[in-house]
Amino acid sequence: MELFPLSSVRLENGLFKDAQETAIRYILALKTDRLLAPYRREAGLPAKAESYGNWENTGLDGHMGGHYLSALSLMTAATGNQLIKDRLNYMLGELKRCQEQDPDGYIGGIPGGKEMWKEIRDGKIDAASFSLNGKWVPIYNIHKLFAGLIDAYYYTGNEEAKQMVFKLADWWLGIFGELTDQQIQTVLASEHGGINEVFADLAQISGNPEYLRMAQRLSHRAILEPLEDGKDELTGLHANTQIPKVIGFEKIGALSDSLSWINAARFFWETVVGNRTVSIGGNSESEHFHSRNSFEKMLSSREGPETCNTYNMLKLSKALYLQHPERKYIDYYERATYNHILSSQHPGTGGFVYFTSIRPNHYRVYSQAQLSFWCCVGSGLENHAKYGELIYSHKGKDIYVNLFIPSTLNWEQGGIKLHQETRFPHGTASELTLEIAEAETFSVFIRKPDWLEGQHVNLLVNGKNMSYKEEGEYIQINRRWEGKTLISFDLPMRVRAEFLPSGEPWVSYSYGPIVLAAKKGTEDLKGLFADDKRMGHIGSGALLPMDKNPILVAPDQDVAGFVHTLDAGNLRFELDHLCQGNAEEKITLQPFFSLHDARYTLYWRVADRHSLDSINREAHLHEQRQLALDSNMVDLIALGEQQPEADHHMQQEETYTGVLGDYHWRGGPGWFSYELNNKNQSAKAIYIKQIPDAVSCYELTVDGQLLRKEKQLANTDGSIIVVFKLNAPLARRDKLQVKVSACVDKETGKVVEIRLLK
Ligand SMILES: [Zn+2]
């Protein structure tokens, strides 16, 4: 299967065109010179503007510039917008100036990057999951620049971008070509985006096998090998670190005819989509894959699926679909596009969402253009520029209509124009008008989506009813096309109920592919529009008690019947059989993609009437404990997780991280420290949770003062909590340097969590 060039598809009025235009405003609001500032600084050129803040001046400097190149390239192809194209050319010109300053052809925004890369070349490697030689994921960062330059060439044909990226690639070969396979695998312990994928792209563009060889060497064996064996060992891993690697495996597999690499990618897709994905198409909690058997963590967390993960799952789905044109890849693509990607953009400000909380009655926060520079802003800039990429595809002359999005395909090479008119999902009828310059015989295939569940599709060609063949879950219309042909069809939608993949009794509703949600209150939407603080991307307003959420009382499993259509054209539905306390409740449902600036509920607990009381009691107790801890909390670090550790300026010597069950931990014979924020100087105590073992013994110092153990509590899961009291002078400080050091000849033990408590 092949894609049409993005530039040959134009969106017509509708949801996606609106989102595209909103994204253009956000893209143009960013200041190019500020995005370029880290690159100029590292190239030794005088500053033209101050660099942006947030992740752009705390170590990941320049990552946004790489995404920006991709976004401008995609948007140029998708719309032909001249302002966007001018930006792209300006950006490339400036980056070229930076590259000309360096005899080796290096460009990068990483602070002190050039020196660090030389250390790597000389075999001095210190890699941890989110750092490399003390820098914040530099390969992840430079991958964005590689990808941006490749996109500028691929989507707009810019030859200068092509020359620049090959120069940069040759600099890279000069660094990594010196390393052994073993050394490269050590480096790859550090998050590295899709660095293997870009080298596969370069091999494909140039035909030079040296790049393919580098792509293979840059593929992380610790992740590849279990996947080749069909093993899902993903629990506990940082999700968005893994997905781009797998996109690379797929591409390299295809270029080198390596079936086992392609199968590894297919298996990964199957297990992530089948076992780890919720209704909106997203996966993971607090950036990590949780246990497949329990979504409890995700259901109770503020930090649900990350948008970057789905951005990358869409890339992987697209690549797999082109290799193996099976409908399931498009079914997922459609689901994730409507329910996660489209919904991750604020329709007014264009702000992007990082975490979509799945916790009932929580909310999401949106980025602000001049303040927020997270990963999900970077991928977000690209997301809304590529809605046209898979609406249509082709196999030779045969055309596939994959998605029901108003648009026009202008296939110059084939002499064909295909116009799609539809109000979908606000209506079920669609019309395709195919115009052809010279009469020809071929097939048009229309996808019969999974959510039709076998319902018949009425098809008319030029107003006449037509029977059709089905081929690979697509409707096939094979005929001799001449002049103008009108194809009309109807996609009947109905309400469907979907339980969690784990089988836990929680259900989410969809209408056709559109996930429905209930709009809840607007109380305490703290940080709804994120500031530039390190934790600004998380909805930190109060967690509302889970035990106050209504429960769906289902005598049997036929829960789909509890939703009634109020107004199909406006996508309004009503859910009944809800019970709160002893009262019955009815709730209006709407598409999740249209729900903003409020708390919401996507998943409903299902129970039979007999077990209601015990469920309520249990939920109440659990909730009281969680909320008490939450309201008492001043600051929290989940150890061994990338973002919390980076946000709290982690330092360490001789410690490492790992996963035990659902716990992430840090520990070892050395020491580690964090800077905790004592907000309003309200902390009175420090709480350390750990999984003890025979050799664990540590000392806790705060700002250099040794603290004494106040009390110790044991949990039923084998973890212990030790509470240390802060003395009065320490409690009056805004920042506390908390350091855990192993006792002599001992280890710290597996430390899971550190909290400052009131
Ligand atoms: Zn992200």
mmCIF file of N, CA and C and ligand atoms in Angstrom, residues 240 306-308 354 375-376 379, ligand 1:
data_model
loop_
_atom_site.group_PDB
_atom_site.id
_atom_site.type_symbol
_atom_site.label_atom_id
_atom_site.label_comp_id
_atom_site.label_asym_id
_atom_site.label_seq_id
_atom_site.Cartn_x
_atom_site.Cartn_y
_atom_site.Cartn_z
ATOM 1 N N ASN A 240 6.839 6.063 26.128
ATOM 2 C CA ASN A 240 7.202 6.791 24.916
ATOM 3 C C ASN A 240 8.683 6.675 24.572
ATOM 4 N N GLU A 306 -0.338 9.655 27.776
ATOM 5 C CA GLU A 306 0.400 10.815 27.273
ATOM 6 C C GLU A 306 0.148 10.930 25.768
ATOM 7 N N THR A 307 -0.034 12.167 25.289
ATOM 8 C CA THR A 307 -0.380 12.346 23.874
ATOM 9 C C THR A 307 0.743 11.885 22.948
ATOM 10 N N CYS A 308 2.007 12.109 23.333
ATOM 11 C CA CYS A 308 3.135 11.661 22.492
ATOM 12 C C CYS A 308 3.043 10.170 22.174
ATOM 13 N N TYR A 354 -0.992 17.215 27.617
ATOM 14 C CA TYR A 354 0.062 16.224 27.876
ATOM 15 C C TYR A 354 -0.599 14.935 28.376
ATOM 16 N N CYS A 375 7.349 17.826 25.645
ATOM 17 C CA CYS A 375 7.362 16.898 24.509
ATOM 18 C C CYS A 375 6.023 16.914 23.758
ATOM 19 N N CYS A 376 4.920 16.941 24.527
ATOM 20 C CA CYS A 376 3.601 16.849 23.892
ATOM 21 C C CYS A 376 3.216 18.147 23.173
ATOM 22 N N SER A 379 5.204 17.269 19.737
ATOM 23 C CA SER A 379 4.442 16.343 18.881
ATOM 24 C C SER A 379 3.078 16.944 18.549
HETATM 25 ZN ZN ZN B 1 4.767 13.928 25.477
#
